[in-house]
mmCIF file of C-alpha atoms in Angstrom:
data_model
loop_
_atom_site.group_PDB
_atom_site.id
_atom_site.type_symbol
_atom_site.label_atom_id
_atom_site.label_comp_id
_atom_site.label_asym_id
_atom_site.label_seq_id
_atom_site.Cartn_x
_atom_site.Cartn_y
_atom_site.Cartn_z
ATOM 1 C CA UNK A 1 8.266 16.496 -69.292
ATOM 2 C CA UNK A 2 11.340 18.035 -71.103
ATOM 3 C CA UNK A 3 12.150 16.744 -74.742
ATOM 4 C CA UNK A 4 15.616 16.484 -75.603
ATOM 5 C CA UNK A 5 16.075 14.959 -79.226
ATOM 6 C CA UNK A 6 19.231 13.488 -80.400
ATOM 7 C CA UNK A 7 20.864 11.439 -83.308
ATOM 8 C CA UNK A 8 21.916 8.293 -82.683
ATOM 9 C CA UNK A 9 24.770 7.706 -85.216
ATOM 10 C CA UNK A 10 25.340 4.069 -84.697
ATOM 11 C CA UNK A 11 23.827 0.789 -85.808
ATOM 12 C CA UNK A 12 22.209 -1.043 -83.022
ATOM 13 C CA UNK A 13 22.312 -4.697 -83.090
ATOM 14 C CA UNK A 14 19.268 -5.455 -80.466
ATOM 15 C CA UNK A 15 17.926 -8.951 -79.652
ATOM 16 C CA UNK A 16 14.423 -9.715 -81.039
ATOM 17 C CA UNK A 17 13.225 -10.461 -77.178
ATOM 18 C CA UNK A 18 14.508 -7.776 -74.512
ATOM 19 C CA UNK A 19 14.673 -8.788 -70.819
ATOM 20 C CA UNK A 20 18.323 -8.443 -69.172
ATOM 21 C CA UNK A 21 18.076 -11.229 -66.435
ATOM 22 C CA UNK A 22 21.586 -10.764 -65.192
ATOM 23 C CA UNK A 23 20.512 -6.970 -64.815
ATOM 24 C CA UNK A 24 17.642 -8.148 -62.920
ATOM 25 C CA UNK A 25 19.528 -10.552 -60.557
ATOM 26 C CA UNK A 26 22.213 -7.725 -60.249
ATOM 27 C CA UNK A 27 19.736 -4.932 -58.966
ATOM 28 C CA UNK A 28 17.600 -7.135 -56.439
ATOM 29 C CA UNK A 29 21.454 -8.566 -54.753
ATOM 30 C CA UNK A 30 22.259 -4.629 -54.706
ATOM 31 C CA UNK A 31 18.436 -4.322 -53.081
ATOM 32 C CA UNK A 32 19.416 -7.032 -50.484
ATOM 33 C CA UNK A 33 22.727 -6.300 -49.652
ATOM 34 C CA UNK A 34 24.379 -3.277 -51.262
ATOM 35 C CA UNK A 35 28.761 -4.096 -50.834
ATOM 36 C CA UNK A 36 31.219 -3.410 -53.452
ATOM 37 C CA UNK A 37 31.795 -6.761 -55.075
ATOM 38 C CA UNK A 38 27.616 -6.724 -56.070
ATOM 39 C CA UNK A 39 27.768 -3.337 -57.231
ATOM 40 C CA UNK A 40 31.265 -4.047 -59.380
ATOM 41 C CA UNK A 41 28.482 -7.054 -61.068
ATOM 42 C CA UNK A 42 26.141 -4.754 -61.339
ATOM 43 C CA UNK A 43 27.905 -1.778 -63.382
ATOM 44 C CA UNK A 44 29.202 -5.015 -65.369
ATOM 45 C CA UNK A 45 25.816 -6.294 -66.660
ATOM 46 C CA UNK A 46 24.967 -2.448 -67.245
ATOM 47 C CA UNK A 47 27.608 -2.601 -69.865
ATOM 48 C CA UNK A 48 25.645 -5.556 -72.109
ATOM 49 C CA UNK A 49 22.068 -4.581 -71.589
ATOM 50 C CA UNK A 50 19.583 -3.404 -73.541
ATOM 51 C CA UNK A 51 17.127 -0.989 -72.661
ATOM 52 C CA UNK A 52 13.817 -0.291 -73.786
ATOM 53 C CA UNK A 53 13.559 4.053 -73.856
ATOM 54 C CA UNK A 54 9.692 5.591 -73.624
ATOM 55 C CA UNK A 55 9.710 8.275 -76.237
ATOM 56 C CA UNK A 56 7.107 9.948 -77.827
ATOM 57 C CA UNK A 57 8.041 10.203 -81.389
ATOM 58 C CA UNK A 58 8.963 7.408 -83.158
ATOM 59 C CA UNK A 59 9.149 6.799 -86.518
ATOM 60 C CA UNK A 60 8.071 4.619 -88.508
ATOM 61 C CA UNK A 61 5.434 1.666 -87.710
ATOM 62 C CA UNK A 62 4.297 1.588 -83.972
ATOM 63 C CA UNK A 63 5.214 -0.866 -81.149
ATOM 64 C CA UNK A 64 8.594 -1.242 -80.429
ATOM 65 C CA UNK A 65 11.153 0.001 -82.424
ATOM 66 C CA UNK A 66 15.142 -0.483 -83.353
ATOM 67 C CA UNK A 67 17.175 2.049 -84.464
ATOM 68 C CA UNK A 68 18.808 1.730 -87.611
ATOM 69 C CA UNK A 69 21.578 4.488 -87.218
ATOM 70 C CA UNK A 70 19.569 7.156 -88.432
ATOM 71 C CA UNK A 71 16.890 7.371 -85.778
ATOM 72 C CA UNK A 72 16.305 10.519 -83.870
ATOM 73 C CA UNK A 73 15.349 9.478 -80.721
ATOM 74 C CA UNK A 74 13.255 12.195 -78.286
ATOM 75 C CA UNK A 75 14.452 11.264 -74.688
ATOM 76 C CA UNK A 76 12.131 11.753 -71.900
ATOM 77 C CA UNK A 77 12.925 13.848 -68.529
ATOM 78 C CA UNK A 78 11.157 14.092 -65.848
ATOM 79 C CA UNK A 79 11.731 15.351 -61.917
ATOM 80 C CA UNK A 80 12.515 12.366 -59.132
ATOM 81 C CA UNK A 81 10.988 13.233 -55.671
ATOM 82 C CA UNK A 82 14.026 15.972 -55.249
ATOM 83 C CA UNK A 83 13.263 17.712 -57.793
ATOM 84 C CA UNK A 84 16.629 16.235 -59.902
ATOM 85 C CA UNK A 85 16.657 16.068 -63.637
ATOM 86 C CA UNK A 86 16.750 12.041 -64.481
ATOM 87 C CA UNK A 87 15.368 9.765 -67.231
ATOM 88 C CA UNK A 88 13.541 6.207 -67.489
ATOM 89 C CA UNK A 89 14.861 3.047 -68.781
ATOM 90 C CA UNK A 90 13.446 0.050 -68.610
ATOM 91 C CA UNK A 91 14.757 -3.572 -68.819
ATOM 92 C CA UNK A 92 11.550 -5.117 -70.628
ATOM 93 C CA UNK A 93 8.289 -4.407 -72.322
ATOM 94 C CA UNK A 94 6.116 -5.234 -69.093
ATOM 95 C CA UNK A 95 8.142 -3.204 -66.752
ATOM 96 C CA UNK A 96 7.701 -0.362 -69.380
ATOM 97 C CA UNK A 97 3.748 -1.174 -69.583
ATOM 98 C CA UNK A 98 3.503 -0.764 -65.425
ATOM 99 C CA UNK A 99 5.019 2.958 -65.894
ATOM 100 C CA UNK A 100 2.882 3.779 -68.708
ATOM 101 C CA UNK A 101 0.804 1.455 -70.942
ATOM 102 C CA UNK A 102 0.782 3.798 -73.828
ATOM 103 C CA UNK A 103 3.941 5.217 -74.539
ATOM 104 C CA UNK A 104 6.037 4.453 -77.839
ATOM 105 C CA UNK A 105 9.149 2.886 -77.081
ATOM 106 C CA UNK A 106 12.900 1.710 -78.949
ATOM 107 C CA UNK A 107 15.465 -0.076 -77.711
ATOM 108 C CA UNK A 108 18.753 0.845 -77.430
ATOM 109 C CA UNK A 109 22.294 -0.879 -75.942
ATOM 110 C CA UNK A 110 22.595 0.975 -72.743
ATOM 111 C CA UNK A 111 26.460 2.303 -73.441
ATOM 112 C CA UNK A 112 25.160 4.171 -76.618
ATOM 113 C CA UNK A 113 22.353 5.328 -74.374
ATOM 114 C CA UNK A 114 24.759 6.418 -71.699
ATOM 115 C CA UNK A 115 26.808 8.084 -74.582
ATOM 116 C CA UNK A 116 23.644 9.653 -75.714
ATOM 117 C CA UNK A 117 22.813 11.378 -72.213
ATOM 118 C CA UNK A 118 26.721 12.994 -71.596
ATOM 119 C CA UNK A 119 26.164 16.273 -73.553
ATOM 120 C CA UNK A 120 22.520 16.806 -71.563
ATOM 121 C CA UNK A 121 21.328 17.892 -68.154
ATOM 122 C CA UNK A 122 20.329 14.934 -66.742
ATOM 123 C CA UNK A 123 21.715 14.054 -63.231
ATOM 124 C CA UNK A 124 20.727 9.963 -63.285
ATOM 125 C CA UNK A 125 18.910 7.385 -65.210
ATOM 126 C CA UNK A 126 16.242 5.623 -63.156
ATOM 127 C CA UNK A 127 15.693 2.122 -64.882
ATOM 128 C CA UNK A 128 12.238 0.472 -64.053
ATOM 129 C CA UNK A 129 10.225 3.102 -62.369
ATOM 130 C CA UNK A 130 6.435 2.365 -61.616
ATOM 131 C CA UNK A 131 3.277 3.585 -61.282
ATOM 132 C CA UNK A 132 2.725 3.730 -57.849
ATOM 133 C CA UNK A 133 -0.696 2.810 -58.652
ATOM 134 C CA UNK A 134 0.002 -0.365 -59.434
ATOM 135 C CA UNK A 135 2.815 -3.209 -57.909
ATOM 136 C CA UNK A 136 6.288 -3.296 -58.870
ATOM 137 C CA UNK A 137 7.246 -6.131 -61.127
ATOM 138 C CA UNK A 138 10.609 -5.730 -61.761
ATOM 139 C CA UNK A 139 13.574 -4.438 -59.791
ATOM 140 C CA UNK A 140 15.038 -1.027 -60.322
ATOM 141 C CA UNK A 141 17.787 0.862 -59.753
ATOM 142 C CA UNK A 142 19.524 4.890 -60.423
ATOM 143 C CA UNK A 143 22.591 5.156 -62.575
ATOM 144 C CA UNK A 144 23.927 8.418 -61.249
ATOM 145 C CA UNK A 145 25.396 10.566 -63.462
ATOM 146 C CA UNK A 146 29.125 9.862 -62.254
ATOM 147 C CA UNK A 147 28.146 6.184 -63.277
ATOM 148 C CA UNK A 148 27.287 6.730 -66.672
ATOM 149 C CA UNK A 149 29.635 9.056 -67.222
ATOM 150 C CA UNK A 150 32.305 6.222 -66.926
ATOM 151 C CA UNK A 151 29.932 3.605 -68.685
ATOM 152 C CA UNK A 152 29.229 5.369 -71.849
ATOM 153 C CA UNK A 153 33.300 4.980 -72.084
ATOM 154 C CA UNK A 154 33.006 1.168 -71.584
ATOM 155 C CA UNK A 155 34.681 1.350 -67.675
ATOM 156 C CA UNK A 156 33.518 0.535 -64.576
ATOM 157 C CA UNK A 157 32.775 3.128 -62.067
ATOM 158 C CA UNK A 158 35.131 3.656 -59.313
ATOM 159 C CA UNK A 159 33.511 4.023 -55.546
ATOM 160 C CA UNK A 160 32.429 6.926 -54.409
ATOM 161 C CA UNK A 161 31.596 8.445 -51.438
ATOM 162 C CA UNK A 162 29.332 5.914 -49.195
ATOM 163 C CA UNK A 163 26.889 6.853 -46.425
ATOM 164 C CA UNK A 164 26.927 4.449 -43.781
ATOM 165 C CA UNK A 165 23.661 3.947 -41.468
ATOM 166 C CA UNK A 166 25.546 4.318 -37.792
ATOM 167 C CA UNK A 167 24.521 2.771 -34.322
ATOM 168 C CA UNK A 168 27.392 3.338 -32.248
ATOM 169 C CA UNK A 169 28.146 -0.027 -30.107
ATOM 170 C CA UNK A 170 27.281 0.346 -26.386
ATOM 171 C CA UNK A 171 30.892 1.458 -25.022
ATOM 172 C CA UNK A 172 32.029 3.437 -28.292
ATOM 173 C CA UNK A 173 33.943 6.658 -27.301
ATOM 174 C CA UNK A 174 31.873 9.083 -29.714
ATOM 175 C CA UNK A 175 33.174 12.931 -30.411
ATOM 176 C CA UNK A 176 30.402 15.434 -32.470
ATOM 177 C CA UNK A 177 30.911 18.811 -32.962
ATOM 178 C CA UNK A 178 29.444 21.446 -35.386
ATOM 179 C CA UNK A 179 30.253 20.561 -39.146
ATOM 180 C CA UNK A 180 33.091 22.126 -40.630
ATOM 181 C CA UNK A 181 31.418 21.643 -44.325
ATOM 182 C CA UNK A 182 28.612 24.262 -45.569
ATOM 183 C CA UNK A 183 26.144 22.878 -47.669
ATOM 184 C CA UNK A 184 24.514 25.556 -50.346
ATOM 185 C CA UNK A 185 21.035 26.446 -49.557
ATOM 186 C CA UNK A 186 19.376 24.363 -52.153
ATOM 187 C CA UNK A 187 20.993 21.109 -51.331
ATOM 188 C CA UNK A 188 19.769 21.610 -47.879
ATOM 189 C CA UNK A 189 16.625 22.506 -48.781
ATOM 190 C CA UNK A 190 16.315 19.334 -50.913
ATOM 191 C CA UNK A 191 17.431 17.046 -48.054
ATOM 192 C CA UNK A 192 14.415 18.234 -45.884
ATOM 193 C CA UNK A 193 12.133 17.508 -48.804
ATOM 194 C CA UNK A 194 13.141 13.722 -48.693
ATOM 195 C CA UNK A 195 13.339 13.561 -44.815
ATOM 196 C CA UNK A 196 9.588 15.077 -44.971
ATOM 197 C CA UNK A 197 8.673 12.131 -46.791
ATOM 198 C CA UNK A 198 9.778 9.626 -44.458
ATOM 199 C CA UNK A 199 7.028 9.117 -41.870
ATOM 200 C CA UNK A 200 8.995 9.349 -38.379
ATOM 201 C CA UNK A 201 11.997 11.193 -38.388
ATOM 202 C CA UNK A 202 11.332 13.992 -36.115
ATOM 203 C CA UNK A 203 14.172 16.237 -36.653
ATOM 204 C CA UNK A 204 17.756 16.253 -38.203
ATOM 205 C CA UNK A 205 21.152 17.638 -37.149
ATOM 206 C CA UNK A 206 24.485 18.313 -38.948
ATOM 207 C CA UNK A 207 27.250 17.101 -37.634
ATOM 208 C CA UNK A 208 30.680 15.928 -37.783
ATOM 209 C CA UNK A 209 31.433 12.622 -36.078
ATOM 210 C CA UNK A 210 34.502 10.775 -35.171
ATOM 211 C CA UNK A 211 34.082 7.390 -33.488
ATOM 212 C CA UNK A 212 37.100 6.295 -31.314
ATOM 213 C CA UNK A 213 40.711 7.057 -32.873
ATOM 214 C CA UNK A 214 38.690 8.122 -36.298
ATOM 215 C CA UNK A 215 39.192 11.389 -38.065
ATOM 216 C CA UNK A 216 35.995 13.360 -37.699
ATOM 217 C CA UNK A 217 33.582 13.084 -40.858
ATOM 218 C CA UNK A 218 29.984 14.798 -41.923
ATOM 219 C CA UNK A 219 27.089 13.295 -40.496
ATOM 220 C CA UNK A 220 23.126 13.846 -40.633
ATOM 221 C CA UNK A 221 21.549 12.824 -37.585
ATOM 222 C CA UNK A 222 17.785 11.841 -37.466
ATOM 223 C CA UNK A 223 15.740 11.720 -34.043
ATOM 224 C CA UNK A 224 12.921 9.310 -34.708
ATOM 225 C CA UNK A 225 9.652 9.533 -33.488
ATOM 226 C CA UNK A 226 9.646 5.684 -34.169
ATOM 227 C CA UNK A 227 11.818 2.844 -34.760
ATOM 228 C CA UNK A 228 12.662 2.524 -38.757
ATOM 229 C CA UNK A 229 13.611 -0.586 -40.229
ATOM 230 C CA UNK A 230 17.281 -1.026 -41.800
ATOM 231 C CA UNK A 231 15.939 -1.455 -44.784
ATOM 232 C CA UNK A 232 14.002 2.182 -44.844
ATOM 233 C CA UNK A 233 17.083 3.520 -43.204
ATOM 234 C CA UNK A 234 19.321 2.307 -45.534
ATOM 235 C CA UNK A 235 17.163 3.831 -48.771
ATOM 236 C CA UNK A 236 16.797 7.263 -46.482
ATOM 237 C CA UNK A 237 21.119 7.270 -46.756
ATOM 238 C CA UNK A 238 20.897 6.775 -49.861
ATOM 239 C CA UNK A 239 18.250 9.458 -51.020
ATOM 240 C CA UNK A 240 20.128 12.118 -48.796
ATOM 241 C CA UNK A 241 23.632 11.014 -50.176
ATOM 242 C CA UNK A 242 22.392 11.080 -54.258
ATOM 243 C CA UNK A 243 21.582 14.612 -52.851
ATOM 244 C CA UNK A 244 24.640 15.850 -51.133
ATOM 245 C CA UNK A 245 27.485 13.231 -53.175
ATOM 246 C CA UNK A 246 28.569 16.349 -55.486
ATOM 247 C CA UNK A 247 29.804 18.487 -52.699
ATOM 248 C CA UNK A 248 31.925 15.375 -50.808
ATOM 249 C CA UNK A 249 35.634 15.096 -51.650
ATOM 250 C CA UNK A 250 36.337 11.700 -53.374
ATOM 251 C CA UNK A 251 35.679 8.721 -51.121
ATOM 252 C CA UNK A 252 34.745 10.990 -47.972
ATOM 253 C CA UNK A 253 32.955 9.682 -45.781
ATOM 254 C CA UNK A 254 29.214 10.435 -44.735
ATOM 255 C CA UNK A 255 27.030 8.932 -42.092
ATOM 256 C CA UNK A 256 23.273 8.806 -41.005
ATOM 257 C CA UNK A 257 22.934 8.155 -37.588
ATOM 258 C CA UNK A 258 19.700 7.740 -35.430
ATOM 259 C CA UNK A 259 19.628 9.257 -32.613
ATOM 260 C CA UNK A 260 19.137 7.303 -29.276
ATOM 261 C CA UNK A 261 17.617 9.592 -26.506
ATOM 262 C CA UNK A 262 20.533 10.406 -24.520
ATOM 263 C CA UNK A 263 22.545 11.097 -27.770
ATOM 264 C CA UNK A 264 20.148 13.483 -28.996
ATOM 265 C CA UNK A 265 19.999 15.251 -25.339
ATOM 266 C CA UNK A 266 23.785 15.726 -25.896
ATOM 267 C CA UNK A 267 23.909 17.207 -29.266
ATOM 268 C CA UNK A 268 20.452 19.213 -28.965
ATOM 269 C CA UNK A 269 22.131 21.393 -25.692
ATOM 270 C CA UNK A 270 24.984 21.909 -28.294
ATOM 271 C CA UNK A 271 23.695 21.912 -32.092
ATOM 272 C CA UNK A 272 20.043 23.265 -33.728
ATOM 273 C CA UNK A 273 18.347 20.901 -36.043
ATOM 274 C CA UNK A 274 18.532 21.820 -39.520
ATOM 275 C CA UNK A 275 15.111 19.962 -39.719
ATOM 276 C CA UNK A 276 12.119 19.757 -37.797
ATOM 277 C CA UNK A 277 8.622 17.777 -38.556
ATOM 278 C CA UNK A 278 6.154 19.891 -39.514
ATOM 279 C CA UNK A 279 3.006 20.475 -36.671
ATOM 280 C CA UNK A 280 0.219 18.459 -37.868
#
């Protein structure tokens, strides 16, 4: 874990009992149904939480702590699953507890923790991870770095990019070519580490995609070796898009699209996969 300490200048005025409800309600909506309007709510209750930080030097008496405008808080970094720089936050005690029983804590408003994070390296804030040893009790989210950015100055993100999950309707005039876009190395590399992780997808293409009358767009397609719920694909877009967001113009548009059989017969004769499942 990397140990970044910092002084936090200001006087926190924290509730005696920490456990952001609205935040709660906000991230299982975004869960259900992720649309504009619910994520608007969400970077709104981000703005009054209150977040409980693991740390591992704290001082003063142990348990929880507040800081009193003095306090040099150590913030914790660890690696996500693509190897990304990001840190915890947590929304309560117990959610903290199911990470790591152990750890020191403080609590902090989240804005002077977003404020906190803008001069260091890390690329999100994850807020209730778990071990994966035991059941998740709370819903969680990622604050990407583009979204604290504008919260630690007290303003709602503006949209970015959004990668759609795509099944073409039966009928839909549907134009791919080679992409126009080059990805660096790395990023690519870290897209096959998360597609290697989800148990079917067989291979992937890049592509870009126009449906009907559209201007053509980047796409990733995925053969699947079996059918993937909309759920799973809808957290696979949105793994591969936290991934490949900072090289997309503003707003441009990115798809994942499975690939039917005859679809992938037509764009294998033209296009090789930039992924392929490994032989077991």
């Amino acid at each position: 874990m990397d140990l970044l300490g910092r002084l936090l200048r200001k006087s926190q005025s924290i509730p005696e009992k920490i456990e952001n409800p609205r935040l709660l309600k906000a991230m299982h909506q975004i869960a259900l149904d992720d649309t504009p309007a619910k994520r608007k709510q969400l970077y709104a209750e981000l703005l009054q939480a209150v977040f409980i930080l693991p740390t591992p030097e704290v001082s003063g008496t142990p348990g929880l702590q507040t800081s009193d405008g003095q306090t040099t808080i150590q913030i914790i970094g660890i690696k996500d699953v693509s190897n990304v720089d990001v840190t915890p936050a947590f929304t309560d005690d117990e959610a903290l507890r199911n990470w790591d029983p152990n750890t020191p804590s403080i609590a902090l408003k989240a804005r002077a923790f977003f404020e906190m994070l803008l001069p260091l390296p890390f690329q999100a804030v994850v807020i209730n991870p778990f071990d994966p040893r035991r059941k998740m009790l709370r819903p969680g989210g990622r604050v990407t770095r583009h979204g604290f950015e504008s919260l630690a100055k007290g303003v709602l993100p503006e949209p970015r990019p959004a990668m759609r999950t795509v099944r073409p309707a039966a009928g839909t005039r549907l134009i791919f070519g080679k992409p126009k876009k080059v990805f660096a190395d790395d990023l690519i590399e870290r897209v096959k580490q998360v597609l290697a992780k989800v148990d079917g997808v067989q291979s992937a293409f890049l592509l870009a995609v126009a449906y009907g009358d559209e201007q053509p767009h980047g796409a990733i397609a995925v053969r699947l070796a079996k059918p993937l719920t909309e759920e799973r694909l809808r957290l696979l877009a949105k793994l591969v898009l936290e991934i490949i967001r900072p090289s997309l113009k503003d707003k441009e548009p990115f798809d994942l699209i499975p690939l039917d059989a005859e679809f992938y017969e037509d764009v294998v004769r033209k296009i090789s996969p930039f992924y392929e499942q490994a032989a077991n």
